[in-house]
Short mmCIF file of C-alpha atoms in Angstrom, two decimals:
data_model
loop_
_atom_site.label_atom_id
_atom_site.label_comp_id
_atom_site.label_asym_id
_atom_site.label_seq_id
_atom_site.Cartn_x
_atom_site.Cartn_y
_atom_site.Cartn_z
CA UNK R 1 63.18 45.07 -2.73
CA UNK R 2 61.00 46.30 -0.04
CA UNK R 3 58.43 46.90 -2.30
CA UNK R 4 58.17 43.25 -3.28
CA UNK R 5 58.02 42.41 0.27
CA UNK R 6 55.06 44.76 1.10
CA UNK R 7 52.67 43.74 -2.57
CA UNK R 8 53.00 40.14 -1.31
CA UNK R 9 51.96 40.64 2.33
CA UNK R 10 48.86 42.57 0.92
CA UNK R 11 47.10 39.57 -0.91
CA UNK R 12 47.59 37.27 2.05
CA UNK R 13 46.08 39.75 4.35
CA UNK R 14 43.04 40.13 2.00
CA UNK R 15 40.04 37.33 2.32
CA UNK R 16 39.94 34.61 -0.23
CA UNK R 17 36.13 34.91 -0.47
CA UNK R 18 34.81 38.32 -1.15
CA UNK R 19 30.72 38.33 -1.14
CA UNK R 20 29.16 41.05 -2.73
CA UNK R 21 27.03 43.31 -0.99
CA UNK R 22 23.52 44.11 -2.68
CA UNK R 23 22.28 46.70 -0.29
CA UNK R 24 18.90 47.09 0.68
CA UNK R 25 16.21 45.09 -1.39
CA UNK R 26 14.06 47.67 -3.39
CA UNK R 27 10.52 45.50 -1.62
CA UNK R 28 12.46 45.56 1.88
CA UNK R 29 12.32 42.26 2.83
CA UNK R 30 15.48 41.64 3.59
CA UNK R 31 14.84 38.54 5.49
CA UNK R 32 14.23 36.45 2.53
CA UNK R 33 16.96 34.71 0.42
CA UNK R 34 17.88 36.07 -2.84
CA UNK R 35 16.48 34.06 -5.68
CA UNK R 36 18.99 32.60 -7.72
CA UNK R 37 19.25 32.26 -11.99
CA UNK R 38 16.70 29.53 -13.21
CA UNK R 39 18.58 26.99 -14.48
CA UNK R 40 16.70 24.29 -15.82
CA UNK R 41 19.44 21.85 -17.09
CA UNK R 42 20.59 21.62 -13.40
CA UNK R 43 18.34 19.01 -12.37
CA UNK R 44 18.55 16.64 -15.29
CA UNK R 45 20.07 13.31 -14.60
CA UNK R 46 21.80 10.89 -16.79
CA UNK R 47 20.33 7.61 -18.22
CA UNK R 48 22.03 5.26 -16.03
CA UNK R 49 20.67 6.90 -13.18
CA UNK R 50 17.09 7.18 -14.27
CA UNK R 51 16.82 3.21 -15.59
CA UNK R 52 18.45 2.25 -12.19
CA UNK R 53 15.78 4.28 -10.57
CA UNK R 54 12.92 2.82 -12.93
CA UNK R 55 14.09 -0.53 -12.32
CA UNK R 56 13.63 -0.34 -8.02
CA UNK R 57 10.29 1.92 -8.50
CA UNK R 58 9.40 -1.50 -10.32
CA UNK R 59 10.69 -3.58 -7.80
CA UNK R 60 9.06 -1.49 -5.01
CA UNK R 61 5.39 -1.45 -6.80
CA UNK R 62 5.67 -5.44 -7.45
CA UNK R 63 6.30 -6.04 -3.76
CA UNK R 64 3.33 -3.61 -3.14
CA UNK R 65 1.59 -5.17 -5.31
CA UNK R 66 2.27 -8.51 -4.08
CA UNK R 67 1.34 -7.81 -0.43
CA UNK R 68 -1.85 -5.89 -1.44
CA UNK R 69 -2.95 -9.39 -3.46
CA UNK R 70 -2.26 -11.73 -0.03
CA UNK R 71 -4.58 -9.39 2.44
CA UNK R 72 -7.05 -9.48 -0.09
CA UNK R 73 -6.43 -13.49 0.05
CA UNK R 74 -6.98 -13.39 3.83
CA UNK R 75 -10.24 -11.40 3.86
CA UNK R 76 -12.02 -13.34 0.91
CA UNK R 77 -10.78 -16.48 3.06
CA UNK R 78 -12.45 -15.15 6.20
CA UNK R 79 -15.45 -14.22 3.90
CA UNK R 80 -15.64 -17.27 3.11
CA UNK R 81 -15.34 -18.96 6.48
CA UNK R 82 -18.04 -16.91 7.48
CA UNK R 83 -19.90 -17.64 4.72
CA UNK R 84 -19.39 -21.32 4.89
CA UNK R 85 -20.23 -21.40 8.77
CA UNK R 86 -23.79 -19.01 8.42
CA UNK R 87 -24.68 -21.74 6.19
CA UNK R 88 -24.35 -24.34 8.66
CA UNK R 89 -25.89 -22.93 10.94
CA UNK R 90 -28.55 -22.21 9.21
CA UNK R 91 -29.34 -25.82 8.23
CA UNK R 92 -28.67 -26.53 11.57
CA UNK R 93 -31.67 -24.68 12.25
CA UNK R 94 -33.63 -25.53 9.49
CA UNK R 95 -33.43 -29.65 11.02
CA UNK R 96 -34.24 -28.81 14.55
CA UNK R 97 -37.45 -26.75 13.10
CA UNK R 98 -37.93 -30.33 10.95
CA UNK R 99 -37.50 -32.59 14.19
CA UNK R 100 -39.84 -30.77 15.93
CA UNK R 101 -42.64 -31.44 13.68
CA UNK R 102 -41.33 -35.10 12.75
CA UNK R 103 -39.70 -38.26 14.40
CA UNK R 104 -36.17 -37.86 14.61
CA UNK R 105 -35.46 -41.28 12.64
CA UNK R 106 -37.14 -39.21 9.68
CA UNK R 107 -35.31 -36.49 9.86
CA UNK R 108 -31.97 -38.34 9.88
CA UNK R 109 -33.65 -40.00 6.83
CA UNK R 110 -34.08 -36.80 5.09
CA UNK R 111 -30.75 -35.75 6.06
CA UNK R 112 -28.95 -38.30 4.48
CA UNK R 113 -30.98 -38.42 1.37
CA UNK R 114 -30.65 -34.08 1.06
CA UNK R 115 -26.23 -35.04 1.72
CA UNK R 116 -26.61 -37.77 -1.49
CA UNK R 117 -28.73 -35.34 -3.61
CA UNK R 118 -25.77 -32.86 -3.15
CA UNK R 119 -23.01 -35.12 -3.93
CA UNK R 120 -24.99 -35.87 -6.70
CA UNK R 121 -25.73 -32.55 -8.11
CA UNK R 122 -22.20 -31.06 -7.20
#
C-alpha cells in the first residue's frame, strides 16, 4: 500500500509541461528563435471567409472610389470658375481698350450686338 501512495505523489510533483532542451545551436546564435516546420496549409482560409472579405475590399474600393470622383468634381469646378472669370476679365479689358479709342455709346452698341451674336451662335 505504501507503494501506491508514493507512485502517485511522483506524477503530481513532476511539471505538466516538459520543454525540450536543444543545447547550443551548431551557428551560435542562440539569441534567435528556432524556426519552426513550414507548414503551408496553415494559413489557408475557408470560402466563407474569403467571399466575406472580397465583398468589404469591394465595398472599401467603391467608397474610395467614390470620394476620389467628388475632389476631382471640386477641382474641375474651380477650373472652371477660374476659367470662366479670366475670361471676363479679359473682355473686360478688351472694352475699356475699345472705349478709349471710341465713344462710349458705340461701344455699348458693339457690346450688345457681340451678347446677340453669341446667343445666336450658342
Amino acid at each position: 500500500m505504501s507503494t501506491t501512495t508514493t507512485e502517485t505523489a511522483k506524477p503530481a510533483s513532476v511539471p505538466a509541461v516538459t520543454t525540450k532542451n536543444l543545447g547550443m545551436r551548431v551557428n551560435g546564435k542562440q539569441w534567435h528563435e528556432p524556426k519552426k516546420a513550414f507548414r503551408p496549409a496553415a494559413g489557408l482560409t475557408s470560402y466563407e471567409k474569403r467571399a466575406k472579405d472580397r465583398v468589404a475590399h469591394a465595398l472599401v474600393k467603391a467608397k474610395v472610389k467614390e470620394l476620389k470622383e467628388e475632389k476631382e468634381a471640386e477641382r474641375q469646378r474651380r477650373i472652371t470658375a477660374i476659367k470662366e472669370k479670366r475670361a471676363r476679365k479679359e473682355e473686360k479689358e478688351r472694352y475699356e481698350l475699345i472705349a478709349q479709342k471710341m465713344h462710349k455709346k458705340r461701344v455699348e452698341r458693339l457690346k450688345r450686338k457681340e451678347k446677340r451674336n453669341k446667343l445666336l451662335n450658342s
